[in-house]
mmCIF file of C-alpha atoms in Angstrom:
data_model
loop_
_atom_site.group_PDB
_atom_site.id
_atom_site.type_symbol
_atom_site.label_atom_id
_atom_site.label_comp_id
_atom_site.label_asym_id
_atom_site.label_seq_id
_atom_site.Cartn_x
_atom_site.Cartn_y
_atom_site.Cartn_z
ATOM 1 C CA GLY A 14 77.400 185.437 122.484
ATOM 2 C CA VAL A 15 77.659 186.266 118.646
ATOM 3 C CA TYR A 16 73.969 184.930 118.190
ATOM 4 C CA GLY A 17 72.817 187.503 120.844
ATOM 5 C CA LEU A 18 74.878 190.220 119.213
ATOM 6 C CA LEU A 19 73.549 189.583 115.644
ATOM 7 C CA ASP A 20 69.874 188.796 116.592
ATOM 8 C CA ALA A 21 67.885 191.895 116.185
ATOM 9 C CA ALA A 22 65.101 190.699 118.797
ATOM 10 C CA SER A 23 67.715 190.527 121.633
ATOM 11 C CA SER A 24 69.292 193.390 123.390
ATOM 12 C CA ALA A 25 73.057 194.051 122.897
ATOM 13 C CA TRP A 26 73.429 194.061 126.861
ATOM 14 C CA LEU A 27 72.737 190.322 126.656
ATOM 15 C CA GLY A 28 74.937 189.160 124.078
ATOM 16 C CA LEU A 29 78.306 191.221 124.880
ATOM 17 C CA PRO A 30 78.646 189.644 128.340
ATOM 18 C CA VAL A 31 78.050 186.206 127.121
ATOM 19 C CA MET A 32 80.566 186.585 124.163
ATOM 20 C CA ALA A 33 83.180 188.086 126.515
ATOM 21 C CA VAL A 34 82.627 184.976 128.669
ATOM 22 C CA GLY A 35 83.070 182.622 125.834
ATOM 23 C CA VAL A 36 86.064 184.350 124.705
ATOM 24 C CA ILE A 37 87.678 184.262 128.188
ATOM 25 C CA ALA A 38 86.655 180.385 128.497
ATOM 26 C CA ALA A 39 88.329 179.763 125.106
ATOM 27 C CA VAL A 40 91.580 181.573 125.781
ATOM 28 C CA GLY A 41 91.929 179.930 129.267
ATOM 29 C CA GLY A 42 91.080 176.462 127.635
ATOM 30 C CA LEU A 43 94.057 176.955 125.011
ATOM 31 C CA ALA A 44 96.312 178.319 127.783
ATOM 32 C CA LEU A 45 95.571 175.147 129.962
ATOM 33 C CA ALA A 46 95.791 172.757 126.997
ATOM 34 C CA GLY A 47 98.893 174.328 125.662
ATOM 35 C CA ARG A 48 100.823 173.492 128.811
ATOM 36 C CA ARG A 49 100.613 169.767 128.117
ATOM 37 C CA ALA A 50 101.712 170.040 124.494
ATOM 38 C CA VAL A 51 104.883 168.247 123.600
ATOM 39 C CA ARG A 52 106.862 170.419 121.135
ATOM 40 C CA SER A 53 108.513 169.108 118.157
ATOM 41 C CA ARG A 54 110.535 170.881 115.391
ATOM 42 C CA TYR A 55 108.572 171.408 112.286
ATOM 43 C CA ARG A 56 110.166 170.361 109.166
ATOM 44 C CA PRO A 57 108.076 171.192 106.211
ATOM 45 C CA ASP A 58 108.263 168.856 103.016
ATOM 46 C CA PRO A 59 110.106 170.455 100.034
ATOM 47 C CA TRP A 60 107.710 171.218 97.121
ATOM 48 C CA ARG A 61 108.383 169.251 94.181
ATOM 49 C CA LEU A 62 106.926 169.452 90.513
ATOM 50 C CA ALA A 63 103.607 167.924 91.430
ATOM 51 C CA GLU A 64 102.909 170.255 94.168
ATOM 52 C CA TRP A 65 103.767 173.426 92.190
ATOM 53 C CA LEU A 66 101.632 172.404 89.429
ATOM 54 C CA THR A 67 98.679 171.704 91.891
ATOM 55 C CA ALA A 68 98.998 175.390 93.274
ATOM 56 C CA GLY A 69 99.436 176.767 89.653
ATOM 57 C CA SER A 70 96.342 175.093 88.554
ATOM 58 C CA GLY A 71 94.201 176.463 91.135
ATOM 59 C CA ALA A 72 95.788 180.013 90.269
ATOM 60 C CA VAL A 73 95.006 179.404 86.692
ATOM 61 C CA ALA A 74 91.083 178.584 87.646
ATOM 62 C CA MET A 75 91.075 181.717 89.634
ATOM 63 C CA ALA A 76 92.530 183.798 86.881
ATOM 64 C CA GLY A 77 90.071 182.420 84.267
ATOM 65 C CA THR A 78 87.004 183.081 86.497
ATOM 66 C CA VAL A 79 88.370 186.769 87.577
ATOM 67 C CA LEU A 80 89.068 187.504 83.917
ATOM 68 C CA THR A 81 85.538 186.569 82.861
ATOM 69 C CA GLY A 82 84.181 188.598 85.722
ATOM 70 C CA ILE A 83 85.968 191.476 84.483
ATOM 71 C CA ARG A 84 85.175 190.896 80.666
ATOM 72 C CA ASP A 85 81.597 190.323 81.195
ATOM 73 C CA PRO A 86 80.251 189.845 84.897
ATOM 74 C CA PHE A 87 76.774 188.711 83.559
ATOM 75 C CA ASP A 88 78.485 185.540 82.007
ATOM 76 C CA LEU A 89 79.014 184.334 85.705
ATOM 77 C CA ALA A 90 75.238 185.035 86.586
ATOM 78 C CA PRO A 91 73.241 183.707 83.876
ATOM 79 C CA VAL A 92 69.533 184.789 83.572
ATOM 80 C CA LEU A 93 67.318 181.615 84.144
ATOM 81 C CA LEU A 94 63.941 183.384 83.124
ATOM 82 C CA PRO A 95 63.179 183.178 80.150
ATOM 83 C CA VAL A 96 64.430 179.668 79.742
ATOM 84 C CA THR A 97 67.484 179.921 77.401
ATOM 85 C CA GLY A 98 70.638 178.313 77.138
ATOM 86 C CA ILE A 99 73.279 179.010 79.782
ATOM 87 C CA PRO A 100 76.431 180.903 78.323
ATOM 88 C CA LEU A 101 79.593 179.051 78.571
ATOM 89 C CA PRO A 102 82.351 181.593 79.303
ATOM 90 C CA LEU A 103 85.513 180.357 77.508
ATOM 91 C CA ALA A 104 88.174 181.952 80.087
ATOM 92 C CA ALA A 105 86.402 180.419 83.091
ATOM 93 C CA SER A 106 85.776 176.993 81.404
ATOM 94 C CA LEU A 107 89.403 176.671 80.556
ATOM 95 C CA GLY A 108 90.462 177.650 83.940
ATOM 96 C CA LEU A 109 88.063 174.907 85.514
ATOM 97 C CA LEU A 110 89.462 172.285 83.047
ATOM 98 C CA VAL A 111 92.934 173.149 84.307
ATOM 99 C CA ALA A 112 91.841 172.821 87.832
ATOM 100 C CA LEU A 113 91.421 169.089 87.109
ATOM 101 C CA LEU A 114 94.805 168.546 86.332
ATOM 102 C CA PRO A 115 95.737 167.577 90.051
ATOM 103 C CA ALA A 116 93.671 164.441 89.645
ATOM 104 C CA TRP A 117 96.404 163.096 87.267
ATOM 105 C CA ILE A 118 99.498 164.920 88.229
ATOM 106 C CA THR A 119 99.519 164.229 91.900
ATOM 107 C CA PRO A 120 101.671 161.300 92.925
ATOM 108 C CA PRO A 121 99.922 158.775 95.370
ATOM 109 C CA PRO A 122 100.931 159.179 99.068
ATOM 110 C CA PRO A 123 103.965 157.627 100.076
ATOM 111 C CA ASP A 124 101.821 155.094 102.418
ATOM 112 C CA ALA A 125 99.916 154.017 99.638
ATOM 113 C CA ALA A 126 102.525 152.974 97.227
ATOM 114 C CA PRO A 127 104.079 149.630 98.324
ATOM 115 C CA SER A 128 107.815 149.787 98.405
ATOM 116 C CA ALA A 129 110.093 147.751 96.247
ATOM 117 C CA THR A 130 111.158 145.341 98.932
ATOM 118 C CA THR A 131 107.393 144.658 99.850
ATOM 119 C CA ARG A 132 106.606 143.953 96.167
ATOM 120 C CA ARG A 133 109.612 141.644 96.077
ATOM 121 C CA ARG A 134 108.418 139.740 99.096
ATOM 122 C CA ARG A 135 105.091 139.351 97.722
ATOM 123 C CA ALA A 136 106.224 137.950 94.416
ATOM 124 C CA THR A 137 108.773 135.370 96.089
ATOM 125 C CA SER A 138 106.958 134.412 99.326
ATOM 126 C CA MET A 139 104.394 131.963 97.925
ATOM 127 C CA SER A 140 104.387 131.048 94.166
ATOM 128 C CA PRO A 141 101.902 128.464 92.980
ATOM 129 C CA SER A 142 104.681 126.383 91.690
ATOM 130 C CA ASP A 143 105.395 125.826 95.333
ATOM 131 C CA GLY A 144 101.989 124.537 96.023
ATOM 132 C CA GLY A 145 101.173 127.837 97.972
ATOM 133 C CA PRO A 146 98.264 130.039 97.344
ATOM 134 C CA THR A 147 98.548 132.933 94.847
ATOM 135 C CA HIS A 148 96.974 135.423 97.346
ATOM 136 C CA SER A 149 96.166 135.582 100.842
ATOM 137 C CA ALA A 150 92.594 136.014 102.050
ATOM 138 C CA PRO A 151 91.652 137.328 105.590
ATOM 139 C CA GLU A 152 90.355 134.654 107.971
ATOM 140 C CA VAL A 153 86.807 134.855 108.907
ATOM 141 C CA THR A 154 85.909 133.455 112.338
ATOM 142 C CA ALA A 155 82.055 133.231 113.493
#
């Protein structure tokens, strides 16, 4: 329906009814699917320092790019002909460098880090002094 409305070659009387049928089908499908949904209480996780720093680094990157666009908009759209060096806007570059911080400041997900109990079990389960293996490899069957 949207294609029929946006396409200059087709007439609007064809696109509008098809779009209306699509919207009605989508609303009906959502209403029917919503009847079987099990409801649970949404409890958002509290934001700690890492979450705030991640959101802040994105805001700093945006502010650097906007500041560069206000100061000299041509720095964000370099001229490629004639071939010259591409200018490196300082504010936008620093903002993008700050945007890389979440790669180091974001803690691993809770499922990825083994718990202290799991680490103790691994350390004491089979030590080489007991004659056991130092690691366990998955068994391969043919």
